[in-house]
Amino acid sequence: RGMEPGPVPRGWGSVSCVLSGASRGFGRSLARLLAPRLGPGSLLLLLARSEAPLAELARELRAAGSGARVELVAADLGSPQGLQRAAAALRDLLPAAPAERLLVFNNAGSLGDISKSFLDLTDPDEVNSYFAFNVTSALCLTSTALEAFGKRPGSSRTVVNVSSLCALKPFKNWTLYCSGKASREMMFQVLALEEPDVRVLNYAPGPLDTDMQLLARTKTGDAEMRRFFQNLQESGQLIDCAVSAQKLVKLLEEDTFRSGAHVDFYDV
């Protein structure tokens, strides 16, 4: 017998896939795992603020030749113009995309100013701009994608919200981040309730080794919290983005989660 071939990712058929926050960190790792699983005729739409790394990722995925059409929209989802541009791309691309499956990944997010305590957050513009990017855009992108794709006989629709332990547990100095994540989590639970034929997953990827963690351990106002994040790094407990993204893909392939559920990296 010859050498066993390596495991080929199981194909997902023709998929329309939308991924926000795709240019770096967890989103970039996820895009690299998703692309080879998308069958011919699939669409992978990548959204992010930074055009150069997004274009570079799109080139890399196209060169790998998965058979999926890779499109990108560089837009700041926190601004009305950026969100409109992303929504226009969804309305343009999704209705015509031949797909047995719609997958929407809400991964874009930011920490907010974690040097500030609750009592420092007195500027409504700062708070509103945080929620515009972290909550409003996730709601509007998802509803637009579901509407543009529509209900198609025999096709499935899945929405993933990249959540956090912070959706469930308060952390000092993280007022904006914790409340944004909690708000998104509840939003997607309502979607799961209203649309029983849409599969909804709130996935908390664990403490990832990203720029966000670097900010957490250097910029958090509370010294005890800073120390906590420094310890995570020093004791090697930060998780590689690709490892966490792999678990998310596994969850989606097994497809046994309860719709609307919060599933943590450590539960899988």
Coordinates of N, CA and C in Angstrom, one line a residue, residues 24-227:
R24 N -6.9 40.6 10.2 CA -5.8 40.2 11.1 C -6.4 39.3 12.2
G25 N -5.5 38.8 13.0 CA -5.9 38.1 14.2 C -6.8 36.9 13.9
F26 N -7.8 36.7 14.7 CA -8.7 35.6 14.6 C -9.4 35.5 13.2
G27 N -9.8 36.7 12.7 CA -10.5 36.7 11.4 C -9.7 36.2 10.3
R28 N -8.4 36.6 10.3 CA -7.5 36.2 9.2 C -7.3 34.6 9.3
S29 N -7.1 34.1 10.5 CA -6.9 32.7 10.7 C -8.1 31.9 10.2
L30 N -9.3 32.5 10.6 CA -10.5 31.8 10.2 C -10.7 31.8 8.7
A31 N -10.4 32.9 8.0 CA -10.5 33.0 6.5 C -9.6 31.9 5.9
R32 N -8.4 31.7 6.4 CA -7.5 30.7 5.9 C -8.0 29.3 6.0
L33 N -8.8 29.1 7.1 CA -9.4 27.7 7.3 C -10.7 27.5 6.5
L34 N -11.4 28.6 6.3 CA -12.7 28.5 5.6 C -12.5 28.3 4.1
A35 N -11.6 29.1 3.5 CA -11.4 29.1 2.0 C -11.3 27.7 1.4
P36 N -10.4 26.8 2.0 CA -10.3 25.5 1.3 C -11.6 24.6 1.4
R37 N -12.5 24.9 2.4 CA -13.7 24.1 2.6 C -14.8 24.5 1.6
L38 N -14.7 25.7 1.0 CA -15.8 26.2 0.2 C -15.7 25.6 -1.2
G39 N -16.8 25.0 -1.6 CA -16.8 24.3 -2.9 C -16.8 25.3 -4.1
P40 N -16.6 24.8 -5.3 CA -16.6 25.7 -6.5 C -17.9 26.5 -6.6
G41 N -17.8 27.7 -7.0 CA -19.0 28.5 -7.1 C -19.3 29.3 -5.8
S42 N -18.6 29.0 -4.8 CA -18.8 29.6 -3.5 C -18.3 31.1 -3.5
L43 N -18.8 31.8 -2.5 CA -18.4 33.2 -2.4 C -17.9 33.5 -1.0
L44 N -16.7 34.1 -0.9 CA -16.1 34.5 0.4 C -16.0 36.0 0.3
L45 N -16.8 36.7 1.2 CA -16.7 38.1 1.2 C -16.0 38.5 2.5
L46 N -14.9 39.2 2.3 CA -14.1 39.6 3.5 C -14.3 41.1 3.7
L47 N -14.5 41.4 5.0 CA -14.7 42.8 5.4 C -13.7 43.2 6.4
A48 N -13.1 44.4 6.3 CA -12.3 44.9 7.4 C -12.0 46.4 7.1
R49 N -11.4 47.0 8.1 CA -11.1 48.5 8.0 C -9.9 48.7 7.1
S50 N -8.9 47.9 7.3 CA -7.5 48.1 6.7 C -7.5 47.5 5.3
E51 N -7.3 48.3 4.3 CA -7.4 47.8 2.9 C -6.2 46.9 2.6
A52 N -4.9 47.4 2.9 CA -3.7 46.7 2.5 C -3.7 45.2 3.0
P53 N -3.8 45.0 4.3 CA -3.8 43.6 4.7 C -4.9 42.7 4.2
L54 N -6.1 43.4 4.0 CA -7.2 42.7 3.4 C -7.0 42.2 2.0
A55 N -6.4 43.1 1.2 CA -6.1 42.8 -0.2 C -5.0 41.7 -0.3
E56 N -4.1 41.8 0.6 CA -3.0 40.8 0.7 C -3.6 39.4 1.0
L57 N -4.5 39.3 2.0 CA -5.2 38.1 2.3 C -6.0 37.5 1.2
A58 N -6.7 38.4 0.5 CA -7.5 38.0 -0.7 C -6.6 37.4 -1.8
R59 N -5.5 38.0 -2.0 CA -4.5 37.5 -3.0 C -4.1 36.1 -2.6
E60 N -3.7 36.0 -1.3 CA -3.2 34.7 -0.8 C -4.3 33.6 -1.0
L61 N -5.5 33.9 -0.7 CA -6.6 32.9 -0.8 C -6.9 32.6 -2.2
R62 N -6.9 33.6 -3.1 CA -7.1 33.3 -4.5 C -6.0 32.4 -5.1
A63 N -4.8 32.7 -4.7 CA -3.6 32.0 -5.2 C -3.7 30.5 -4.8
A64 N -4.3 30.3 -3.6 CA -4.4 28.9 -3.2 C -5.4 28.1 -4.0
G65 N -6.2 28.8 -4.7 CA -7.1 28.2 -5.7 C -8.2 27.3 -5.1
S66 N -9.0 27.8 -4.2 CA -10.0 26.9 -3.6 C -11.2 26.7 -4.5
G67 N -11.3 27.6 -5.5 CA -12.5 27.5 -6.3 C -13.6 28.5 -5.9
A68 N -13.4 29.1 -4.7 CA -14.3 30.1 -4.2 C -14.0 31.5 -4.8
R69 N -15.0 32.3 -5.0 CA -14.7 33.6 -5.5 C -14.5 34.5 -4.2
V70 N -13.3 35.1 -4.2 CA -13.0 35.9 -3.0 C -13.2 37.4 -3.3
E71 N -14.1 38.0 -2.6 CA -14.4 39.5 -2.7 C -14.0 40.2 -1.4
L72 N -13.7 41.5 -1.5 CA -13.4 42.2 -0.3 C -14.0 43.6 -0.3
V73 N -14.3 44.1 0.9 CA -14.8 45.4 1.0 C -14.0 46.0 2.2
A74 N -13.2 47.1 1.9 CA -12.5 47.8 3.0 C -13.4 48.9 3.4
A75 N -13.9 48.8 4.6 CA -14.8 49.8 5.1 C -14.7 49.9 6.7
D76 N -14.9 51.1 7.2 CA -15.0 51.3 8.6 C -16.4 51.1 9.0
L77 N -16.7 49.9 9.6 CA -18.1 49.6 9.9 C -18.7 50.4 11.0
G78 N -17.9 51.2 11.7 CA -18.3 52.1 12.7 C -18.9 53.4 12.2
S79 N -18.6 53.6 10.9 CA -19.2 54.9 10.3 C -20.4 54.5 9.4
P80 N -21.4 55.4 9.3 CA -22.5 55.1 8.5 C -22.2 54.8 7.0
Q81 N -21.2 55.6 6.5 CA -20.8 55.4 5.1 C -20.2 54.0 4.9
G82 N -19.3 53.6 5.8 CA -18.7 52.3 5.7 C -19.7 51.1 5.8
L83 N -20.6 51.3 6.8 CA -21.6 50.3 7.0 C -22.5 50.2 5.7
Q84 N -22.8 51.3 5.2 CA -23.7 51.4 3.9 C -22.9 50.7 2.8
R85 N -21.6 50.9 2.7 CA -20.8 50.3 1.6 C -20.8 48.8 1.8
A86 N -20.7 48.3 3.0 CA -20.7 46.9 3.2 C -22.0 46.3 2.9
A87 N -23.1 46.9 3.4 CA -24.5 46.5 3.2 C -24.8 46.4 1.7
A88 N -24.3 47.4 0.9 CA -24.5 47.5 -0.5 C -23.9 46.2 -1.2
A89 N -22.7 45.9 -0.7 CA -22.0 44.7 -1.3 C -22.8 43.4 -1.0
L90 N -23.3 43.3 0.2 CA -24.1 42.1 0.5 C -25.4 42.1 -0.4
R91 N -26.0 43.2 -0.6 CA -27.2 43.2 -1.4 C -26.9 42.9 -2.9
D92 N -25.7 43.3 -3.3 CA -25.3 43.1 -4.6 C -24.9 41.7 -4.9
L93 N -24.1 41.1 -3.9 CA -23.5 39.8 -4.2 C -24.3 38.6 -3.8
L94 N -25.0 38.7 -2.6 CA -25.7 37.5 -2.1 C -26.9 37.0 -2.8
P95 N -27.8 37.8 -3.4 CA -28.9 37.3 -4.1 C -28.6 36.4 -5.2
A96 N -27.5 36.7 -5.9 CA -27.1 35.9 -7.1 C -26.1 34.8 -6.8
A97 N -25.6 34.8 -5.5 CA -24.6 33.8 -5.2 C -25.3 32.4 -5.1
P98 N -24.8 31.4 -5.9 CA -25.4 30.1 -5.9 C -24.9 29.4 -4.6
A99 N -25.8 29.1 -3.7 CA -25.3 28.6 -2.5 C -26.3 27.7 -1.8
E100 N -25.8 26.6 -1.3 CA -26.6 25.7 -0.5 C -26.6 26.2 1.0
R101 N -25.7 27.1 1.3 CA -25.5 27.5 2.7 C -25.0 29.0 2.8
L102 N -25.6 29.7 3.7 CA -25.1 31.0 4.1 C -24.4 30.9 5.4
L103 N -23.2 31.5 5.5 CA -22.5 31.6 6.8 C -22.1 33.0 7.0
V104 N -22.5 33.6 8.1 CA -22.1 34.9 8.5 C -21.3 34.9 9.8
F105 N -20.1 35.5 9.7 CA -19.2 35.5 10.9 C -19.1 37.0 11.3
N106 N -19.6 37.3 12.5 CA -19.5 38.7 13.1 C -18.2 38.6 14.0
N107 N -17.1 39.0 13.4 CA -15.9 38.9 14.1 C -15.3 40.3 14.4
A108 N -15.6 41.3 13.6 CA -15.1 42.7 13.9 C -15.4 43.2 15.2
G109 N -14.4 43.8 15.9 CA -14.7 44.3 17.2 C -13.5 45.1 17.7
S110 N -13.7 45.9 18.7 CA -12.6 46.7 19.3 C -12.7 46.7 20.9
L111 N -11.6 47.0 21.5 CA -11.6 47.0 23.0 C -12.2 48.3 23.6
G112 N -12.1 49.4 22.9 CA -12.5 50.7 23.5 C -11.3 51.1 24.4
D113 N -11.4 52.3 25.0 CA -10.4 52.9 25.8 C -10.4 52.2 27.2
I114 N -9.5 51.2 27.4 CA -9.5 50.4 28.6 C -8.7 51.1 29.7
S115 N -8.1 52.3 29.4 CA -7.4 53.0 30.5 C -8.5 53.7 31.3
K116 N -9.7 53.8 30.8 CA -10.8 54.5 31.5 C -11.6 53.6 32.4
S117 N -12.0 54.2 33.6 CA -13.0 53.5 34.4 C -14.4 53.9 34.0
F118 N -15.4 53.3 34.6 CA -16.8 53.6 34.3 C -17.0 55.1 34.5
L119 N -16.4 55.7 35.6 CA -16.6 57.1 35.9 C -16.0 58.1 34.9
D120 N -15.0 57.6 34.2 CA -14.3 58.4 33.2 C -15.1 58.5 31.9
L121 N -16.1 57.6 31.7 CA -16.8 57.6 30.4 C -18.0 58.5 30.4
T122 N -17.6 59.8 30.2 CA -18.7 60.9 30.3 C -19.0 61.4 28.9
D123 N -18.2 61.1 27.9 CA -18.4 61.7 26.6 C -19.3 60.8 25.7
P124 N -20.6 61.2 25.4 CA -21.5 60.3 24.7 C -21.0 60.0 23.3
D125 N -20.2 60.9 22.7 CA -19.7 60.6 21.3 C -18.8 59.4 21.3
E126 N -18.0 59.3 22.4 CA -17.0 58.2 22.5 C -17.8 56.9 22.7
V127 N -18.8 56.9 23.5 CA -19.6 55.7 23.8 C -20.4 55.3 22.6
N128 N -21.1 56.3 21.9 CA -21.9 56.0 20.8 C -21.0 55.5 19.6
S129 N -19.8 56.0 19.4 CA -19.0 55.5 18.3 C -18.6 54.1 18.6
Y130 N -18.3 53.8 19.9 CA -18.0 52.4 20.3 C -19.1 51.4 19.9
F131 N -20.3 51.8 20.3 CA -21.5 50.9 20.1 C -21.8 50.8 18.6
A132 N -21.6 51.9 17.9 CA -21.9 51.9 16.4 C -21.1 50.8 15.7
F133 N -19.8 50.7 16.1 CA -18.9 49.7 15.5 C -19.2 48.3 16.0
N134 N -19.3 48.2 17.4 CA -19.3 46.9 18.0 C -20.7 46.2 18.1
V135 N -21.7 47.0 18.1 CA -23.1 46.4 18.2 C -23.9 46.7 17.0
T136 N -24.1 48.0 16.6 CA -25.0 48.3 15.5 C -24.6 47.6 14.2
S137 N -23.2 47.7 13.9 CA -22.8 47.1 12.6 C -23.1 45.6 12.6
A138 N -22.9 44.9 13.7 CA -23.1 43.5 13.7 C -24.6 43.1 13.5
L139 N -25.5 43.9 14.1 CA -26.9 43.7 13.9 C -27.3 44.0 12.4
C140 N -26.9 45.2 11.9 CA -27.3 45.6 10.6 C -26.7 44.7 9.5
L141 N -25.4 44.3 9.6 CA -24.8 43.4 8.6 C -25.5 42.1 8.6
T142 N -25.8 41.5 9.8 CA -26.4 40.2 9.8 C -27.8 40.2 9.2
S143 N -28.6 41.2 9.6 CA -30.0 41.3 9.1 C -30.0 41.5 7.6
T144 N -29.1 42.4 7.1 CA -28.9 42.6 5.7 C -28.5 41.3 4.9
A145 N -27.6 40.6 5.5 CA -27.1 39.4 4.8 C -28.2 38.3 4.8
L146 N -29.0 38.2 5.9 CA -30.1 37.2 5.9 C -31.1 37.5 4.9
E147 N -31.4 38.8 4.8 CA -32.5 39.3 3.9 C -32.0 39.2 2.5
A148 N -30.8 39.6 2.2 CA -30.3 39.5 0.8 C -30.2 38.1 0.3
F149 N -29.8 37.2 1.2 CA -29.7 35.7 0.8 C -31.0 35.1 0.6
G150 N -31.9 35.5 1.6 CA -33.3 35.1 1.5 C -33.5 33.6 2.0
K151 N -34.8 33.2 2.1 CA -35.0 31.8 2.5 C -35.1 31.0 1.2
R152 N -34.2 30.0 1.1 CA -34.1 29.2 -0.1 C -34.4 27.8 0.3
P153 N -35.3 27.1 -0.5 CA -35.7 25.7 -0.2 C -34.4 24.9 -0.2
G154 N -34.2 24.1 0.9 CA -33.1 23.2 0.9 C -31.7 23.8 1.3
S155 N -31.7 25.1 1.6 CA -30.5 25.7 1.9 C -30.5 26.0 3.4
S156 N -29.3 26.1 4.0 CA -29.2 26.4 5.5 C -28.5 27.7 5.7
R157 N -28.8 28.3 6.8 CA -28.2 29.6 7.1 C -27.7 29.6 8.6
T158 N -26.5 30.0 8.7 CA -25.8 30.0 10.0 C -25.2 31.3 10.3
V159 N -25.4 31.8 11.5 CA -24.8 33.1 11.9 C -23.9 32.8 13.2
V160 N -22.7 33.3 13.1 CA -21.7 33.1 14.2 C -21.4 34.5 14.8
N161 N -21.6 34.7 16.1 CA -21.1 35.9 16.7 C -19.9 35.6 17.5
V162 N -18.8 36.3 17.2 CA -17.5 36.0 18.0 C -17.7 36.8 19.3
S163 N -17.9 36.0 20.4 CA -18.3 36.5 21.7 C -17.1 36.5 22.6
S164 N -17.3 36.4 23.9 CA -16.2 36.5 24.9 C -16.7 36.2 26.2
L165 N -15.8 35.8 27.1 CA -16.2 35.6 28.5 C -16.7 36.9 29.0
C166 N -16.3 38.0 28.4 CA -16.7 39.4 28.9 C -18.2 39.6 28.6
A167 N -18.8 38.8 27.8 CA -20.3 38.9 27.6 C -21.0 38.4 28.8
L168 N -20.4 37.6 29.6 CA -21.0 37.0 30.8 C -20.5 37.5 32.1
K169 N -19.3 38.1 32.1 CA -18.6 38.4 33.4 C -18.0 39.8 33.3
P170 N -18.2 40.6 34.3 CA -17.6 42.0 34.3 C -16.1 42.0 34.6
F171 N -15.4 42.9 33.9 CA -14.0 43.1 34.1 C -13.8 44.6 34.3
K172 N -13.0 44.9 35.4 CA -12.7 46.4 35.7 C -12.1 47.0 34.5
N173 N -12.5 48.3 34.2 CA -12.0 49.1 33.1 C -12.5 48.7 31.7
W174 N -13.3 47.6 31.7 CA -13.7 47.1 30.4 C -15.2 47.4 30.2
T175 N -15.7 48.5 30.7 CA -17.1 48.8 30.6 C -17.7 48.7 29.2
L176 N -17.0 49.3 28.2 CA -17.5 49.3 26.9 C -17.4 47.9 26.3
Y177 N -16.3 47.3 26.4 CA -16.1 45.9 25.8 C -17.1 44.9 26.4
C178 N -17.2 44.9 27.7 CA -18.1 43.9 28.4 C -19.6 44.2 28.0
S179 N -20.0 45.5 28.0 CA -21.4 45.7 27.7 C -21.7 45.6 26.2
G180 N -20.7 45.8 25.3 CA -20.8 45.6 23.9 C -21.0 44.1 23.6
K181 N -20.1 43.3 24.2 CA -20.2 41.8 24.0 C -21.5 41.2 24.6
A182 N -21.9 41.7 25.8 CA -23.2 41.2 26.4 C -24.4 41.6 25.5
S183 N -24.3 42.8 24.9 CA -25.4 43.3 24.1 C -25.5 42.4 22.8
R184 N -24.4 42.1 22.2 CA -24.3 41.3 21.0 C -24.9 39.9 21.3
E185 N -24.4 39.4 22.4 CA -24.8 38.0 22.8 C -26.4 37.9 22.8
M186 N -27.0 38.9 23.5 CA -28.4 38.9 23.7 C -29.1 39.1 22.3
M187 N -28.6 40.0 21.5 CA -29.1 40.3 20.2 C -29.2 39.0 19.4
F188 N -28.2 38.2 19.4 CA -28.2 36.9 18.6 C -29.0 35.9 19.2
Q189 N -29.2 35.9 20.6 CA -30.2 35.0 21.2 C -31.6 35.3 20.7
V190 N -31.9 36.6 20.5 CA -33.2 37.0 20.0 C -33.4 36.5 18.6
L191 N -32.3 36.6 17.8 CA -32.4 36.1 16.4 C -32.7 34.6 16.4
A192 N -32.0 33.9 17.3 CA -32.2 32.4 17.4 C -33.7 32.1 17.7
L193 N -34.3 32.9 18.5 CA -35.7 32.7 19.0 C -36.7 33.1 17.8
E194 N -36.4 34.2 17.1 CA -37.3 34.6 16.1 C -37.2 33.8 14.8
E195 N -36.0 33.3 14.5 CA -35.8 32.6 13.2 C -35.3 31.2 13.5
P196 N -36.2 30.3 13.8 CA -35.8 28.9 14.2 C -35.1 28.2 13.1
D197 N -35.2 28.7 11.8 CA -34.5 28.0 10.7 C -33.1 28.5 10.5
V198 N -32.7 29.6 11.3 CA -31.3 30.1 11.2 C -30.6 29.5 12.4
R199 N -29.4 28.9 12.1 CA -28.6 28.4 13.2 C -27.7 29.5 13.8
V200 N -27.8 29.8 15.1 CA -27.0 30.9 15.7 C -26.1 30.4 16.7
L201 N -24.8 30.8 16.6 CA -23.8 30.4 17.6 C -23.1 31.6 18.2
N202 N -23.0 31.7 19.5 CA -22.2 32.7 20.2 C -20.9 32.0 20.6
Y203 N -19.8 32.2 19.9 CA -18.6 31.4 20.2 C -17.5 32.4 20.8
A204 N -17.1 32.0 22.0 CA -16.1 32.7 22.8 C -14.7 32.1 22.5
P205 N -13.8 32.7 21.7 CA -12.6 32.1 21.3 C -11.5 31.9 22.3
G206 N -11.7 32.4 23.5 CA -10.7 32.2 24.6 C -9.7 33.4 24.5
P207 N -8.7 33.5 25.4 CA -7.7 34.6 25.4 C -6.7 34.4 24.3
L208 N -7.0 35.1 23.2 CA -6.1 34.9 22.0 C -4.9 35.7 22.0
D209 N -3.8 35.1 21.4 CA -2.5 35.8 21.3 C -2.6 36.9 20.2
T210 N -3.2 38.0 20.5 CA -3.4 39.0 19.4 C -2.9 40.4 19.9
D211 N -3.0 41.4 19.1 CA -2.8 42.8 19.4 C -3.7 43.2 20.6
M212 N -4.9 42.7 20.6 CA -5.9 43.1 21.6 C -5.4 42.6 23.0
Q213 N -4.8 41.5 23.1 CA -4.2 41.0 24.3 C -3.0 41.9 24.8
L214 N -2.3 42.3 23.8 CA -1.1 43.2 24.1 C -1.7 44.5 24.7
L215 N -2.7 45.0 24.2 CA -3.4 46.2 24.7 C -3.9 45.9 26.1
A216 N -4.5 44.7 26.3 CA -5.1 44.4 27.6 C -4.0 44.4 28.7
R217 N -2.8 43.8 28.4 CA -1.8 43.7 29.5 C -1.0 45.0 29.6
T218 N -1.1 46.0 28.7 CA -0.3 47.2 28.8 C -1.2 48.4 29.1
K219 N -2.4 48.4 28.7 CA -3.2 49.7 28.7 C -4.4 49.6 29.7
T220 N -4.7 48.4 30.3 CA -5.9 48.4 31.2 C -5.5 49.2 32.4
G221 N -6.5 50.1 32.8 CA -6.3 51.1 33.9 C -6.0 50.4 35.2
D222 N -6.8 49.3 35.5 CA -6.7 48.6 36.8 C -5.4 47.7 36.8
A223 N -4.6 47.9 37.8 CA -3.3 47.2 37.9 C -3.5 45.7 38.1
E224 N -4.5 45.3 38.9 CA -4.7 43.9 39.1 C -5.1 43.2 37.8
M225 N -5.9 43.9 37.0 CA -6.4 43.3 35.7 C -5.2 43.2 34.8
R226 N -4.3 44.3 34.8 CA -3.1 44.2 33.9 C -2.3 43.0 34.3
R227 N -2.1 42.8 35.5 CA -1.3 41.7 36.0 C -1.9 40.4 35.6

